XYZ file of C-alpha atoms in Angstrom:
740
model
C 117.335 146.262 122.281
C 121.055 146.312 121.659
C 123.121 144.573 118.994
C 123.856 141.645 121.307
C 120.181 140.891 121.762
C 119.475 141.194 118.034
C 122.385 138.886 117.255
C 121.109 136.329 119.760
C 117.659 136.343 118.139
C 119.211 136.084 114.652
C 121.353 133.127 115.728
C 118.287 131.491 117.232
C 116.323 132.021 114.016
C 119.088 130.456 111.905
C 119.302 127.461 114.222
C 115.525 127.127 114.173
C 115.433 127.128 110.349
C 118.237 124.551 110.209
C 116.420 122.312 112.701
C 113.155 122.569 110.809
C 114.944 121.824 107.526
C 116.359 118.582 108.944
C 112.922 117.464 110.103
C 111.378 118.326 106.726
C 114.176 116.631 104.759
C 113.854 113.471 106.831
C 110.077 113.516 106.475
C 110.417 113.845 102.701
C 112.820 110.895 102.574
C 110.493 108.780 104.743
C 107.497 109.712 102.559
C 109.431 108.531 99.508
C 109.894 105.152 101.188
C 106.184 104.928 102.038
C 105.205 105.827 98.473
C 107.523 103.171 97.029
C 106.394 100.573 99.565
C 102.653 101.008 99.059
C 102.233 99.233 95.679
C 104.589 96.404 96.701
C 102.758 95.844 99.962
C 99.345 96.011 98.301
C 100.438 93.404 95.766
C 101.707 91.156 98.576
C 98.362 91.498 100.373
C 96.504 90.584 97.191
C 98.649 87.464 96.812
C 97.993 86.538 100.428
C 94.231 86.957 100.092
C 94.340 85.071 96.809
C 95.741 82.063 98.660
C 93.102 82.028 101.442
C 90.159 79.726 100.625
C 86.635 81.019 101.015
C 86.050 78.444 103.739
C 88.262 80.510 106.066
C 85.431 83.046 106.286
C 83.685 80.489 108.498
C 86.458 80.901 111.077
C 85.926 84.655 111.240
C 82.182 84.291 111.830
C 82.474 81.202 114.060
C 80.700 79.014 111.497
C 77.615 81.197 111.048
C 78.007 81.736 107.287
C 76.546 79.535 104.597
C 79.122 79.579 101.818
C 78.002 76.694 99.610
C 76.385 78.944 97.001
C 79.355 81.322 96.983
C 81.834 78.486 96.389
C 79.674 76.912 93.677
C 79.593 80.268 91.864
C 83.324 79.936 91.175
C 84.612 82.265 93.884
C 87.273 80.152 95.537
C 89.369 82.612 97.553
C 88.888 85.578 99.845
C 90.652 87.746 97.283
C 88.112 86.777 94.627
C 85.233 87.558 97.015
C 86.569 91.067 97.660
C 87.154 91.640 93.948
C 83.631 90.496 93.134
C 82.051 93.106 95.387
C 78.457 93.337 96.636
C 76.763 93.544 93.212
C 78.156 90.246 91.857
C 77.641 88.479 95.165
C 74.007 89.577 95.182
C 73.523 87.956 91.751
C 74.442 84.509 93.088
C 71.303 82.364 93.455
C 70.404 81.754 97.079
C 72.553 84.598 98.419
C 70.615 87.397 100.092
C 71.697 90.873 101.115
C 72.326 89.815 104.705
C 74.682 87.024 103.577
C 76.441 89.444 101.203
C 77.025 91.893 104.049
C 78.313 89.146 106.347
C 80.609 87.651 103.702
C 82.138 91.009 102.796
C 82.532 92.019 106.451
C 84.370 88.777 107.187
C 86.526 89.150 104.055
C 87.427 92.721 105.016
C 88.490 91.574 108.473
C 90.864 89.068 106.887
C 92.070 91.784 104.515
C 92.804 94.122 107.421
C 94.697 91.356 109.194
C 96.717 90.687 106.040
C 97.590 94.385 105.717
C 98.939 94.303 109.257
C 100.888 91.067 109.040
C 102.100 90.612 105.458
C 105.829 91.291 105.153
C 107.544 92.679 102.080
C 110.517 90.649 100.848
C 113.061 92.332 98.587
C 114.446 89.728 96.208
C 118.011 90.671 95.340
C 118.076 87.927 92.704
C 115.041 89.306 90.835
C 114.974 93.109 91.119
C 111.894 94.733 89.625
C 111.172 98.423 88.969
C 108.965 98.630 92.060
C 111.428 96.964 94.435
C 114.314 98.936 92.926
C 112.448 102.172 93.667
C 111.970 101.061 97.274
C 115.609 100.059 97.735
C 116.761 103.406 96.286
C 114.439 105.315 98.617
C 115.677 103.331 101.616
C 119.279 103.816 100.525
C 119.035 107.542 101.229
C 118.153 106.947 104.882
C 120.544 104.039 105.377
C 123.409 106.049 103.924
C 122.554 109.026 106.140
C 123.027 106.658 109.072
C 122.214 106.967 112.764
C 123.671 110.500 112.863
C 120.768 111.665 110.710
C 118.276 109.988 113.053
C 119.992 111.616 116.007
C 119.926 114.990 114.225
C 116.208 114.670 113.512
C 115.384 113.781 117.108
C 117.375 116.707 118.495
C 116.065 119.069 115.836
C 112.479 118.218 116.742
C 113.101 118.933 120.434
C 114.982 122.145 119.690
C 112.325 123.407 117.256
C 109.622 122.851 119.834
C 111.525 124.961 122.358
C 112.797 127.686 120.006
C 109.536 128.346 118.142
C 107.572 129.965 121.006
C 110.684 131.781 122.264
C 111.302 133.403 118.860
C 107.664 134.510 118.783
C 108.039 136.195 122.175
C 111.426 137.685 121.287
C 110.129 139.205 118.040
C 108.810 142.134 120.059
C 112.328 142.995 121.171
C 113.558 143.178 117.571
C 111.890 146.563 116.962
C 112.532 149.640 119.084
C 109.155 151.259 118.478
C 107.216 148.080 119.261
C 109.297 147.626 122.377
C 108.597 151.193 123.530
C 104.866 150.772 123.000
C 104.649 147.349 124.666
C 103.477 146.869 128.211
C 105.757 145.807 131.043
C 104.593 142.177 130.975
C 105.314 141.761 127.252
C 108.691 143.472 127.635
C 109.657 141.148 130.456
C 108.594 138.122 128.436
C 110.595 139.337 125.430
C 113.765 139.887 127.477
C 113.372 136.471 129.104
C 112.896 134.878 125.692
C 116.060 136.525 124.353
C 118.055 135.267 127.337
C 116.768 131.727 126.913
C 117.411 131.793 123.147
C 121.007 132.842 123.792
C 121.408 130.012 126.281
C 119.897 127.427 123.921
C 122.039 128.550 120.969
C 125.215 128.517 123.045
C 124.397 125.022 124.316
C 123.591 123.791 120.789
C 126.845 125.184 119.398
C 128.868 123.559 122.157
C 127.191 120.251 121.265
C 127.951 120.777 117.555
C 124.287 120.746 116.536
C 124.527 123.313 113.688
C 127.112 121.123 111.957
C 125.133 117.978 112.717
C 121.970 119.509 111.219
C 123.787 120.752 108.116
C 125.434 117.399 107.436
C 122.189 115.506 107.985
C 120.344 117.704 105.479
C 123.077 117.163 102.895
C 122.997 113.393 103.452
C 119.208 113.229 103.270
C 119.151 115.086 99.965
C 121.831 112.892 98.374
C 120.512 109.911 96.436
C 122.335 106.764 95.281
C 124.603 107.054 92.266
C 122.722 104.268 90.440
C 120.115 101.613 91.088
C 122.905 99.037 90.925
C 124.778 100.839 93.700
C 121.628 100.777 95.849
C 121.124 97.022 95.337
C 124.769 96.280 96.096
C 124.509 98.266 99.314
C 121.272 96.473 100.207
C 122.979 93.109 99.846
C 125.768 94.258 102.147
C 123.539 95.905 104.767
C 120.113 94.341 104.338
C 119.471 94.240 108.087
C 119.659 98.046 108.245
C 117.337 98.395 105.242
C 114.722 96.088 106.731
C 115.028 97.781 110.114
C 114.280 101.172 108.592
C 111.481 99.707 106.506
C 109.780 98.300 109.604
C 110.202 101.605 111.444
C 108.818 103.785 108.640
C 105.972 101.471 107.655
C 104.876 101.026 111.257
C 104.517 97.282 110.677
C 106.621 96.182 113.616
C 106.607 92.582 114.899
C 104.056 91.538 117.476
C 104.781 93.560 120.624
C 104.407 90.620 122.994
C 106.775 88.527 120.871
C 109.298 91.380 120.603
C 109.211 91.644 124.399
C 109.757 87.916 124.878
C 106.288 87.384 126.384
C 107.506 88.797 129.686
C 105.041 89.427 132.516
C 103.426 92.867 132.256
C 105.108 94.353 135.322
C 108.597 93.473 134.068
C 107.869 94.546 130.483
C 106.565 97.921 131.683
C 109.678 98.534 133.780
C 111.865 97.718 130.793
C 109.918 100.029 128.464
C 110.548 103.008 130.728
C 114.319 102.388 130.806
C 116.198 105.166 128.982
C 118.697 104.059 126.298
C 121.468 106.526 125.389
C 122.836 106.203 121.844
C 125.629 108.788 122.063
C 128.427 106.230 121.642
C 126.532 103.952 119.267
C 127.004 104.077 115.491
C 124.103 101.914 114.386
C 120.334 101.958 114.735
C 118.503 99.240 116.639
C 115.405 97.355 115.709
C 112.555 97.625 118.179
C 113.116 94.210 119.745
C 116.865 94.909 119.969
C 116.287 98.179 121.822
C 113.986 96.303 124.198
C 116.683 93.675 124.780
C 119.250 96.341 125.650
C 116.779 98.036 127.995
C 116.012 94.667 129.615
C 119.704 94.175 130.405
C 119.927 97.682 131.868
C 116.708 97.550 133.864
C 117.255 94.052 135.280
C 121.049 94.450 135.705
C 121.986 90.730 135.677
C 120.315 88.762 132.896
C 120.468 86.018 130.269
C 119.771 87.177 126.724
C 118.687 83.929 125.095
C 117.568 85.191 121.680
C 117.592 82.656 118.889
C 120.677 82.697 116.669
C 120.785 85.498 114.123
C 118.794 88.141 116.014
C 121.730 90.414 116.812
C 122.630 89.651 120.412
C 126.046 91.255 119.866
C 124.613 94.629 118.834
C 122.265 94.541 121.835
C 125.265 94.032 124.109
C 127.099 96.887 122.383
C 124.062 99.107 122.922
C 124.247 98.365 126.657
C 127.984 99.114 126.692
C 127.440 102.388 124.817
C 124.671 103.461 127.201
C 126.799 102.807 130.275
C 129.767 104.609 128.709
C 127.566 107.637 128.060
C 126.695 107.596 131.760
C 130.353 107.865 132.756
C 131.289 104.188 133.173
C 134.753 103.380 131.854
C 135.584 99.663 132.150
C 133.826 96.696 130.546
C 134.726 93.030 130.034
C 133.601 90.702 127.216
C 134.358 86.976 127.526
C 133.915 84.718 124.494
C 135.369 81.673 122.702
C 138.749 82.321 121.064
C 137.182 82.032 117.617
C 135.054 85.120 118.301
C 137.761 87.526 119.487
C 138.168 89.041 116.038
C 134.429 89.271 115.487
C 133.821 91.045 118.821
C 136.669 93.466 118.202
C 135.356 94.333 114.750
C 131.779 94.730 115.898
C 132.605 97.041 118.802
C 134.891 99.215 116.675
C 132.425 99.392 113.777
C 129.252 99.928 115.794
C 130.412 102.138 118.642
C 133.017 104.729 119.587
C 134.327 102.588 122.445
C 137.987 101.620 122.799
C 138.728 97.885 122.516
C 141.604 95.939 124.069
C 142.137 92.264 123.239
C 143.410 90.233 126.206
C 144.777 87.152 124.477
C 148.099 85.563 123.735
C 151.512 86.059 125.357
C 151.055 89.790 125.955
C 147.645 89.514 127.600
C 148.838 90.495 131.101
C 150.401 93.716 129.817
C 147.235 94.383 127.819
C 145.190 93.807 130.982
C 147.243 96.360 132.926
C 146.857 98.849 130.072
C 143.079 98.312 129.993
C 142.851 98.814 133.762
C 144.729 102.073 133.357
C 142.973 103.469 130.271
C 139.565 101.818 130.288
C 137.350 100.695 127.414
C 136.095 97.246 126.477
C 138.401 94.320 127.219
C 137.741 91.230 125.091
C 139.150 87.925 126.294
C 138.583 84.173 126.272
C 137.169 81.842 128.914
C 140.564 80.313 129.591
C 142.414 83.639 129.721
C 139.865 85.092 132.153
C 141.057 82.658 134.818
C 144.433 84.400 134.862
C 143.117 87.889 135.576
C 142.249 89.295 139.021
C 138.506 89.562 139.458
C 137.072 92.958 140.441
C 135.963 93.459 144.027
C 132.414 94.686 144.588
C 132.315 98.472 144.344
C 135.761 98.743 142.710
C 139.220 97.393 143.410
C 140.362 93.866 142.607
C 140.627 90.415 144.083
C 143.943 88.894 143.017
C 143.862 85.283 141.980
C 146.293 82.929 143.679
C 149.796 83.325 142.292
C 148.976 86.435 140.257
C 149.495 89.922 141.684
C 147.016 92.669 140.996
C 148.237 95.236 138.452
C 148.915 98.831 139.325
C 145.815 100.774 140.430
C 144.003 102.614 137.727
C 140.586 102.740 136.125
C 137.232 102.140 137.765
C 135.094 99.158 138.566
C 133.886 96.827 135.804
C 130.505 98.245 134.864
C 129.387 95.271 132.759
C 130.522 91.685 132.242
C 129.349 90.247 128.908
C 129.636 86.473 128.444
C 129.068 85.273 124.881
C 128.144 81.640 124.155
C 127.364 81.392 127.869
C 126.143 77.813 127.570
C 129.871 76.996 127.559
C 129.928 77.719 131.310
C 126.834 75.795 132.390
C 128.854 73.113 134.211
C 129.462 74.480 137.738
C 132.415 72.108 138.276
C 134.413 73.422 135.311
C 137.164 75.948 136.070
C 135.997 78.285 133.325
C 132.495 78.271 134.842
C 133.898 79.062 138.280
C 135.963 81.943 136.896
C 132.965 83.456 135.119
C 130.794 82.977 138.218
C 133.408 84.797 140.307
C 133.430 87.757 137.961
C 129.623 87.787 137.686
C 129.323 87.885 141.469
C 131.625 90.900 141.731
C 130.347 92.920 138.752
C 127.389 95.227 139.189
C 125.892 94.119 135.886
C 126.203 90.833 133.981
C 124.890 89.921 130.547
C 125.008 86.221 129.627
C 124.354 85.657 125.934
C 123.386 82.334 124.411
C 120.987 81.027 121.831
C 121.022 77.669 123.624
C 120.556 78.246 127.355
C 119.434 74.658 127.847
C 120.449 71.572 125.884
C 120.024 68.164 127.479
C 118.757 69.146 130.928
C 116.872 72.129 132.218
C 119.050 71.824 135.334
C 121.978 73.100 133.246
C 120.035 76.317 132.811
C 119.750 76.602 136.590
C 123.495 77.148 136.914
C 123.355 80.134 134.555
C 120.508 81.561 136.620
C 122.487 80.937 139.808
C 125.359 83.071 138.482
C 122.930 85.974 138.359
C 120.504 85.404 141.222
C 121.076 82.643 143.760
C 117.737 83.229 145.440
C 115.861 82.867 142.161
C 117.790 79.693 141.326
C 116.872 78.231 144.743
C 113.222 79.079 144.207
C 113.168 76.973 141.053
C 113.647 73.860 143.166
C 115.863 70.830 142.819
C 114.018 69.198 139.940
C 114.377 70.390 136.386
C 111.022 72.166 136.088
C 108.438 71.017 138.602
C 105.572 73.067 137.265
C 106.243 72.623 133.545
C 107.557 74.908 130.829
C 105.019 77.757 131.140
C 105.533 78.133 134.875
C 109.293 77.750 134.418
C 109.454 80.598 131.876
C 107.390 82.811 134.173
C 109.623 81.995 137.144
C 112.856 82.946 135.336
C 111.382 86.045 133.627
C 113.281 88.493 135.905
C 116.591 87.296 134.433
C 115.721 85.628 131.112
C 114.662 87.110 127.770
C 114.280 85.099 124.577
C 112.863 86.004 121.163
C 112.613 83.705 118.115
C 113.325 84.546 114.478
C 109.865 83.617 113.278
C 108.314 86.087 115.713
C 110.455 89.175 115.074
C 112.228 88.784 111.703
C 109.349 88.719 109.257
C 111.658 89.702 106.389
C 113.923 86.630 106.577
C 113.922 84.602 103.370
C 112.579 81.095 103.565
C 114.470 78.340 105.337
C 113.860 74.933 103.809
C 115.055 71.784 105.578
C 115.413 68.603 103.542
C 116.433 65.241 104.974
C 118.233 63.380 102.193
C 117.813 59.685 102.932
C 120.133 57.402 101.020
C 120.315 53.619 100.917
C 123.729 52.376 101.989
C 125.795 50.994 99.165
C 127.199 47.508 99.672
C 130.524 49.105 100.525
C 128.875 51.487 103.018
C 127.059 48.567 104.630
C 130.277 46.615 105.005
C 132.079 49.576 106.621
C 129.125 50.167 108.938
C 128.973 46.546 110.099
C 132.693 46.643 110.876
C 132.157 49.747 113.034
C 129.221 48.128 114.849
C 131.166 44.918 115.387
C 134.005 46.890 117.023
C 131.526 48.800 119.188
C 132.903 52.124 117.931
C 130.061 54.656 117.989
C 131.999 57.430 116.258
C 133.113 55.062 113.510
C 129.463 54.082 113.011
C 128.537 57.760 112.533
C 131.137 58.305 109.788
C 131.109 54.855 108.188
C 129.242 56.186 105.139
C 132.366 58.136 104.112
C 135.039 55.506 104.846
C 135.041 54.171 101.284
C 134.653 57.329 99.164
C 134.669 55.597 95.773
C 131.342 53.893 96.580
C 129.798 56.277 99.169
C 126.107 57.011 98.639
C 126.213 60.074 100.901
C 129.273 61.511 99.189
C 127.697 61.079 95.756
C 124.604 62.982 96.900
C 126.735 65.716 98.494
C 128.605 66.231 95.223
C 125.285 66.515 93.372
C 124.021 69.163 95.831
C 127.229 71.187 95.526
C 127.172 70.921 91.746
C 123.570 72.105 91.572
C 124.305 75.017 93.927
C 127.306 75.965 91.815
C 125.267 75.946 88.620
C 122.922 78.431 90.306
C 125.803 80.643 91.437
C 125.262 79.784 95.116
C 127.776 79.320 97.901
C 127.620 76.221 100.111
C 128.767 75.412 103.628
C 129.448 71.742 104.384
C 129.374 70.799 108.077
C 130.634 67.608 109.701
C 131.595 66.651 113.231
C 134.597 64.722 111.896
C 137.850 66.048 110.449
C 138.457 62.905 108.388
C 134.993 63.214 106.814
C 135.826 66.784 105.810
C 139.058 65.448 104.331
C 137.128 62.962 102.219
C 134.729 65.676 101.080
C 137.627 68.003 100.287
C 139.328 65.424 98.070
C 136.104 64.636 96.223
C 135.124 68.256 95.592
C 138.661 69.244 94.645
C 138.590 66.500 92.002
C 135.389 68.096 90.683
C 137.152 71.448 90.327
C 135.167 73.123 93.121
C 136.563 76.306 94.686
C 137.147 75.305 98.313
C 137.797 77.158 101.578
C 138.864 75.483 104.809
C 138.641 72.987 106.304
C 137.588 75.190 109.182
C 138.383 73.147 112.321
C 138.944 73.715 116.005
C 142.677 73.742 115.401
C 142.577 76.803 113.148
C 143.762 79.936 115.045
C 141.077 82.499 115.926
C 142.339 85.209 113.571
C 142.674 82.758 110.690
C 139.088 81.568 111.173
C 137.653 84.987 110.486
C 139.955 85.426 107.491
C 138.677 82.161 105.987
C 135.088 83.367 106.364
C 135.946 86.782 104.878
C 137.705 85.212 101.890
C 134.754 82.874 101.345
C 132.299 85.779 101.420
C 134.437 87.934 99.098
C 134.486 85.419 96.249
C 132.186 86.215 93.350
C 130.128 83.207 92.373
C 129.965 79.662 93.739
C 132.325 78.329 96.387
C 132.281 75.791 99.229
C 133.385 76.272 102.819
C 134.246 73.077 104.693
C 133.722 73.391 108.432
C 133.804 71.274 111.544
C 130.378 71.872 113.020
C 131.512 72.410 116.615
C 134.004 75.057 115.466
C 132.059 77.005 112.826
C 128.678 76.565 114.490
C 129.592 79.125 117.147
C 129.422 82.867 116.696
C 130.523 83.299 113.097
C 128.493 84.900 110.325
C 128.210 82.683 107.235
C 125.328 84.472 105.516
C 127.242 84.515 102.219
C 126.068 80.905 101.890
C 122.561 79.989 100.824
C 123.037 76.196 100.849
C 123.974 74.241 103.995
C 124.896 70.540 103.996
C 125.081 68.507 107.219
C 127.148 65.398 106.514
C 125.566 63.490 109.406
C 123.006 64.103 112.182
C 124.374 65.491 115.438
C 123.792 64.260 118.969
C 122.464 67.619 120.188
C 119.778 69.547 118.302
C 121.321 72.856 119.310
C 124.509 71.945 117.442
C 122.532 71.732 114.210
C 120.440 74.807 115.024
C 123.532 76.922 115.662
C 125.217 75.806 112.472
C 122.191 76.552 110.299
C 121.704 79.907 112.039
C 125.175 80.956 110.891
C 123.690 81.278 107.388
C 119.989 81.917 108.073
C 120.261 85.043 110.165
C 119.447 88.729 110.134
C 121.051 90.201 107.024
C 120.494 87.129 104.851
C 118.905 88.171 101.552
C 118.508 84.800 99.830
C 116.452 81.722 100.704
C 118.500 79.122 102.587
C 118.255 75.403 101.865
C 119.528 72.908 104.430
C 120.298 69.329 103.436
C 120.915 66.724 106.124
C 122.486 63.589 104.653
C 121.174 60.381 106.230
C 121.428 56.654 105.578
C 118.607 54.249 106.304
C 118.644 51.369 108.715
C 121.381 52.397 111.099
C 122.697 54.955 113.556
C 121.359 57.923 111.553
C 117.762 56.804 112.042
C 118.276 56.453 115.789
C 119.915 59.866 116.067
C 117.150 61.565 114.071
C 114.520 60.176 116.448
C 116.621 61.330 119.386
C 117.003 64.830 117.929
C 113.243 65.139 117.574
C 112.797 64.298 121.268
C 115.498 66.715 122.380
C 114.105 69.495 120.209
C 110.688 69.103 121.826
C 112.286 69.509 125.251
C 114.232 72.556 124.118
C 111.078 74.134 122.681
C 109.122 73.501 125.858
C 111.571 75.118 128.237
C 113.990 77.411 126.426
C 111.689 78.734 123.688
C 108.261 80.248 124.132
C 106.054 77.272 123.408
C 102.440 76.241 123.259
C 103.241 72.528 123.009
C 102.282 70.039 125.663
C 104.389 69.704 128.797
C 107.408 67.449 128.309
C 109.359 65.367 130.797
C 113.084 66.167 130.918
C 113.738 62.680 132.263
C 113.040 61.287 128.792
C 116.557 62.174 127.601
C 118.394 62.629 130.871
C 121.400 60.548 129.856
C 124.956 61.508 129.044
C 126.299 61.380 125.504
C 128.543 58.464 126.492
C 125.619 56.466 127.908
C 123.604 57.281 124.829
C 126.390 56.100 122.511
C 126.776 52.848 124.426
C 123.049 52.199 124.248
C 122.912 52.795 120.487
C 125.927 50.549 119.923
C 124.284 47.737 121.915
C 120.980 48.125 120.070
C 122.678 48.075 116.673
C 124.752 45.024 117.621
C 121.558 43.279 118.649
C 119.778 44.305 115.425
C 122.643 42.995 113.295
C 122.976 39.763 115.274
C 126.259 40.630 116.960
C 125.171 40.206 120.561
C 128.042 37.805 121.304
C 130.641 40.345 120.248
C 132.587 42.073 123.002
C 131.323 45.593 123.578
C 133.690 48.467 123.431
C 133.046 51.751 125.178
C 132.186 54.580 122.802
C 134.909 56.968 121.952
């Protein structure tokens, strides 16, 4: 063997040792997480079993156990039964060995189930030595980032290939051994040397030696202090919990994570490759499945509940397609989300972003067509751009010439808040439909694919698959919600927070019912007499000095402030926010906003950033239809709804701005209501609408619901409520005025 061969083997050996070191270092870091997690998880399981009454053992054995003697002995919970053990149980009068065996077997089954399902919550407000140790162990892996994960994966593959080759090539390292070896061994040794050289050259071109070295350094570097680890956890809790789920193996229910899709579709999605070359962040299991669903099915609706990371799933799809050689992508969203989309793509991928908005949008469009990347624009601006022709090229819109040739076809159209284009007669809907028809892949994203009528959902399906939309029939859902979900499975994926985010802190809803003051009652009667529905909804704030709702709101904000918590106050009405602003300002509250539809897109994000950056209590005032879309308000742990909304999804979206992946504190939601008027009617209506939404848009086990029950427009609904309230208050002779 010559020097070249020996050098090749030596290079291969060094690369092999570096690859093995990365795998070992990562394994050591993961083991540290498991060791720190174990006592916390065991304690959580003990608490869970300590809360399960002994009577639940009957459920496990289908009622075959006789537990009267056990309960009379003082053993009240499953945890106490397990702690007692067989000897103490056997001492209970009337309890034989067979009963002892059955009781313990049933208790162990519940214990096993608890071990599988109990989630660990890391309380940033009350750090303990055990949780601090876990956060510090996780910090190492979070700080190492997705590059470390990528290094480990490639190191494992490379080690598996290099190990046997180095064994075969060892023969060629010694002249005497080579001379004495047979022809077959010599040939195998020379072949191994050639393959080692090829592998090392390929690895060096890909920069793997540097990647391995950096990953090992990162994996061996711990946090500066426990405080630094907790601060980082609060900033990036979603990444910590994602890693915790991956390492512990306690992933969410597979069927729930896969949106309860039919087996044949789920299997096709599972086999879809997902390239992470251009992605800078790790995905949770359900997020990776969502990205694969979009790739495998090509034109889909991602209807995940708010707060589950639909944006990062879309970015994962973009990154995968870019790794495959695709160059042009289009994201369409409300103007308020332009900044958020730009930030997310730049922070979580290596893709180039071009914003197509404002006076220079046509020049920006031409530049994007020439250079490629991800174009981010609004629904209204999209109408002014030439749609791509199938297979490349462009279709110029009337009165607007196509830009100079350049760039390829649009590989993916992403439409955020897609429920905004559910009306087929709206120009924005027609523009999006035109682009969706001409793009090879389309991803519609919305947490509310259906609001008042299931038929609205049909239009979104029609944008993706006309044949499927036709097969659903003319009625809203002829076979009911279960059959409807099965029928749209090829294009529709939805997961709910409760199914896949076991680590989310608690969400507590409280309806705060207040009796109208005499002044409130007088203002309300005036609104009813005039037939003004919107005035009826905000009457409780028209006379601030004697407003029962406003007094309660100030108490909630004061209490939150005393606990160091931030609050978001939502209202549909600008003048209500003005009243709240004046009242809280008089109390000395630190205020941000009001955040309304008239605030420019860039300024909206700045308001949210400033609100989040403040140390200690603060209040953000927000118009619910403006701030309830797309923005991340997880700095707040208290949410106040000044009045009930007409659509349940409006409230759901607003609350989900705070209670979402990454939230580390419990969230309390207060809905302020007054008795005996429009609020009561709207609350009953919201309950009906929510049941419909659950039946058709969410996975649901509730009874079938009829969409006809609420198939009325908001204007008709307002008129009906006005008439009913006028009748209740004895104003039937008053002239009726159409609702605003």
